[in-house]
Structure formats: C-alpha cells, structure tokens
CSV table of C-alpha atoms in Angstrom, one decimal:
chain,number,residue,atom,x,y,z
A,822,UNK,CA,-43.4,11.3,-21.5
A,823,UNK,CA,-41.1,12.2,-24.3
A,824,UNK,CA,-37.4,13.2,-24.6
A,825,UNK,CA,-36.1,16.1,-26.6
A,826,UNK,CA,-32.9,18.0,-26.9
A,827,UNK,CA,-32.7,21.1,-24.7
A,828,UNK,CA,-32.5,24.6,-26.3
A,829,UNK,CA,-31.2,27.8,-24.7
A,830,UNK,CA,-34.8,28.9,-24.0
A,831,UNK,CA,-35.0,26.0,-21.6
A,832,UNK,CA,-32.2,27.2,-19.4
A,833,UNK,CA,-34.4,28.7,-16.7
A,834,UNK,CA,-36.5,25.5,-16.5
A,835,UNK,CA,-33.4,23.3,-16.4
A,836,UNK,CA,-31.8,25.3,-13.6
A,837,UNK,CA,-35.1,25.1,-11.7
A,838,UNK,CA,-35.1,21.4,-12.0
A,839,UNK,CA,-31.5,21.2,-10.8
A,840,UNK,CA,-32.3,23.4,-7.8
A,841,UNK,CA,-35.2,21.1,-6.8
A,842,UNK,CA,-32.9,18.1,-7.2
A,843,UNK,CA,-30.1,19.8,-5.2
A,844,UNK,CA,-32.5,20.6,-2.3
A,845,UNK,CA,-33.8,17.0,-2.4
A,846,UNK,CA,-30.3,15.5,-2.3
A,847,UNK,CA,-29.3,17.7,0.6
A,848,UNK,CA,-32.5,16.8,2.5
A,849,UNK,CA,-32.1,13.1,1.9
A,850,UNK,CA,-28.6,12.8,3.3
A,851,UNK,CA,-26.4,13.6,0.3
A,852,UNK,CA,-25.3,17.2,0.8
A,853,UNK,CA,-21.8,16.8,-0.8
A,854,UNK,CA,-22.5,15.5,-4.3
A,855,UNK,CA,-23.9,18.7,-5.8
A,856,UNK,CA,-24.7,21.0,-2.9
A,857,UNK,CA,-26.2,24.2,-4.3
A,858,UNK,CA,-23.3,24.8,-6.7
A,859,UNK,CA,-23.4,21.9,-9.2
A,860,UNK,CA,-24.1,21.9,-12.0
A,861,UNK,CA,-23.2,25.5,-12.8
A,862,UNK,CA,-25.2,27.4,-15.3
A,863,UNK,CA,-22.2,27.6,-17.7
A,864,UNK,CA,-21.9,23.8,-17.8
A,865,UNK,CA,-25.6,23.5,-18.7
A,866,UNK,CA,-25.2,26.1,-21.4
A,867,UNK,CA,-22.4,24.0,-22.8
A,868,UNK,CA,-24.5,20.9,-22.7
A,869,UNK,CA,-27.2,22.8,-24.7
A,870,UNK,CA,-24.8,24.2,-27.3
A,871,UNK,CA,-23.0,20.9,-27.8
A,872,UNK,CA,-26.3,19.0,-28.2
A,873,UNK,CA,-25.8,16.8,-25.1
A,874,UNK,CA,-28.5,18.3,-22.9
A,875,UNK,CA,-31.9,16.6,-22.9
A,876,UNK,CA,-35.3,17.2,-21.3
A,877,UNK,CA,-37.9,14.7,-20.3
A,878,UNK,CA,-41.3,16.3,-20.8
A,879,UNK,CA,-45.0,15.6,-20.6
A,880,UNK,CA,-47.9,17.8,-21.6
A,881,UNK,CA,-47.2,20.1,-18.7
A,882,UNK,CA,-43.6,20.7,-19.7
A,883,UNK,CA,-40.2,19.5,-18.6
A,884,UNK,CA,-39.9,17.4,-15.4
A,885,UNK,CA,-36.4,15.9,-15.9
A,886,UNK,CA,-33.0,16.7,-17.4
A,887,UNK,CA,-29.9,14.8,-18.2
A,888,UNK,CA,-26.7,15.0,-20.2
A,889,UNK,CA,-25.8,12.2,-22.6
A,890,UNK,CA,-22.3,11.7,-24.1
A,891,UNK,CA,-21.3,9.4,-26.8
A,892,UNK,CA,-17.7,8.3,-26.8
A,893,UNK,CA,-14.9,7.9,-24.2
A,894,UNK,CA,-15.5,9.5,-20.8
A,895,UNK,CA,-12.0,10.6,-19.6
A,896,UNK,CA,-12.9,10.0,-15.9
A,897,UNK,CA,-13.7,6.3,-16.8
A,898,UNK,CA,-10.3,5.5,-18.1
A,899,UNK,CA,-9.1,4.4,-14.6
A,900,UNK,CA,-11.3,2.2,-12.5
A,901,UNK,CA,-10.3,0.6,-9.2
A,902,UNK,CA,-11.8,-2.3,-7.2
A,903,UNK,CA,-13.3,-3.8,-10.3
A,904,UNK,CA,-13.5,-3.5,-14.0
A,905,UNK,CA,-15.9,-2.5,-16.8
A,906,UNK,CA,-18.2,-5.2,-18.2
A,907,UNK,CA,-16.5,-4.7,-21.6
A,908,UNK,CA,-14.5,-2.2,-23.7
A,909,UNK,CA,-17.2,-1.7,-26.4
A,910,UNK,CA,-18.4,1.7,-27.4
A,911,UNK,CA,-20.8,3.3,-24.8
A,912,UNK,CA,-22.8,6.3,-24.0
A,913,UNK,CA,-22.5,8.0,-20.6
A,914,UNK,CA,-25.4,9.4,-18.7
A,915,UNK,CA,-24.6,12.4,-16.5
A,916,UNK,CA,-26.4,15.0,-14.4
A,917,UNK,CA,-29.8,13.3,-14.4
A,918,UNK,CA,-32.4,15.2,-12.2
A,919,UNK,CA,-36.1,15.5,-11.7
A,920,UNK,CA,-38.5,18.1,-10.3
A,921,UNK,CA,-40.3,15.3,-8.5
A,922,UNK,CA,-43.6,16.1,-10.2
A,923,UNK,CA,-43.6,13.1,-12.6
A,924,UNK,CA,-42.7,9.5,-11.9
A,925,UNK,CA,-40.4,7.4,-14.1
A,926,UNK,CA,-37.9,10.0,-15.1
A,927,UNK,CA,-34.9,7.8,-14.6
A,928,UNK,CA,-36.5,4.8,-16.4
A,929,UNK,CA,-37.5,7.1,-19.3
A,930,UNK,CA,-33.9,8.3,-19.7
A,931,UNK,CA,-32.5,4.8,-19.4
A,932,UNK,CA,-34.9,3.5,-22.0
A,933,UNK,CA,-33.9,6.2,-24.4
A,934,UNK,CA,-30.2,5.4,-23.8
A,935,UNK,CA,-30.9,1.7,-24.4
A,936,UNK,CA,-32.6,2.5,-27.7
A,937,UNK,CA,-29.4,4.2,-29.0
A,938,UNK,CA,-26.6,2.1,-27.4
A,939,UNK,CA,-25.8,-1.4,-26.4
A,940,UNK,CA,-23.6,-0.1,-23.5
A,941,UNK,CA,-24.4,2.6,-21.0
A,942,UNK,CA,-22.1,3.8,-18.2
A,943,UNK,CA,-23.1,6.0,-15.2
A,944,UNK,CA,-21.7,6.9,-11.9
A,945,UNK,CA,-23.0,8.3,-8.6
A,946,UNK,CA,-21.8,9.5,-5.2
A,947,UNK,CA,-21.6,6.9,-2.4
A,948,UNK,CA,-24.2,8.9,-0.4
A,949,UNK,CA,-26.7,9.0,-3.2
A,950,UNK,CA,-28.6,5.9,-2.1
A,951,UNK,CA,-31.7,6.8,-4.1
A,952,UNK,CA,-29.7,6.9,-7.4
A,953,UNK,CA,-27.8,3.7,-6.6
A,954,UNK,CA,-31.2,1.9,-6.1
A,955,UNK,CA,-32.5,3.3,-9.4
A,956,UNK,CA,-29.4,2.3,-11.3
A,957,UNK,CA,-29.3,-1.2,-9.9
A,958,UNK,CA,-33.1,-1.6,-10.4
A,959,UNK,CA,-32.6,-0.8,-14.1
A,960,UNK,CA,-30.2,-3.6,-14.8
A,961,UNK,CA,-26.8,-1.9,-14.2
A,962,UNK,CA,-23.9,-3.8,-12.7
A,963,UNK,CA,-21.6,-2.2,-10.2
A,964,UNK,CA,-18.2,-2.2,-11.8
A,965,UNK,CA,-15.9,-0.3,-9.3
A,966,UNK,CA,-14.8,3.1,-8.3
A,967,UNK,CA,-13.9,6.0,-10.6
A,968,UNK,CA,-12.7,9.5,-9.7
A,969,UNK,CA,-14.4,12.6,-11.1
A,970,UNK,CA,-12.5,15.7,-12.2
A,971,UNK,CA,-12.2,17.1,-8.7
A,972,UNK,CA,-10.7,13.8,-7.5
A,973,UNK,CA,-13.7,12.6,-5.5
A,974,UNK,CA,-14.7,9.0,-5.8
A,975,UNK,CA,-17.9,7.7,-7.5
A,976,UNK,CA,-19.5,4.3,-7.8
A,977,UNK,CA,-19.3,3.3,-11.4
A,978,UNK,CA,-22.0,1.2,-13.1
A,979,UNK,CA,-22.5,-0.3,-16.6
A,980,UNK,CA,-25.4,-1.8,-18.4
A,981,UNK,CA,-24.6,-3.9,-21.5
A,982,UNK,CA,-27.1,-5.5,-23.8
A,983,UNK,CA,-24.9,-8.5,-24.1
A,984,UNK,CA,-24.0,-9.0,-20.4
A,985,UNK,CA,-25.6,-11.9,-18.7
A,986,UNK,CA,-24.8,-11.8,-15.0
C-alpha cells in the first residue's frame, strides 16, 4: 500500500469510505462519534484544498483516508486527568477511516506519520474500542481527556520517538 495526498477528484471515493466507516462504527456500538453526519463533505473538501487529506491505496484504488495536521491542535491545549508526554512539535492524525477491504490501514498511516515526525497525537471517542485498541497496539500512550469543538470528550494519546515507558 502507498499513501498519497487526496485531490478533489477523489471526493466521491473518500465520502464512500467514510460512509462505510460510519456504518461500521454504528454497528459496532459507537453510534455517537460520527453517526452519518461526520465528517461533512465541506470539511473533506477543506482537507483536500489545504493539502491535509491523504489516501491509503493499493493497486485496486483507495481503501483508507485520513487528515494529517502539522502544528498546534487547538483542542489539545487543555488536557485533563493526565498530561502530554512532552511539549515538542507534533503532528495530529484525524478522521482516519477504512473501507474494510484492505488490512493494515491504521498501521500504514501511523508508519507514514512516524516517518515525518518524532511526536504524534491522536484522540478517539470512549465508545470507539476498536480504535483504542489500534492506537495502543501501535505504541501510543494514553495521556488524558481532551474536548473537541462541540465540547464532547475524547481519549487523547501520544506517541513519541523519545518516550520510554
């Protein structure tokens, strides 16, 4: 599999991947994190035009999607019931999703992030047990609770190349 930046012609494929992921999350006991309304198409268009939207592809086409941001994440400024591993520069992985047709989508995204940054932050909903397992399996440490823009809590994680825990 390989990773490439998304382009506007990918929008239909991306929204299809998110729809599959939404259905899967709802069916697996996590109906509140995304439902069928998140992420909205306008946000995905913004990811594409700002160069933060990525696809994970094989020879058959895209099977995964994520947004990757370099720099401060405003919702990470306040963390409760814990603390970040460090205050070093980091990238933030958001909106990762898979169509379920290829294995290793999360690992592929994380390996890409690790190749460009020594610190990665990510968060997920408390009902998203599958994502929590993937995050922890890939060497992330649970750091505390952050609150996303709508005020709802998320479990915050960080991976740091220099952290020995």
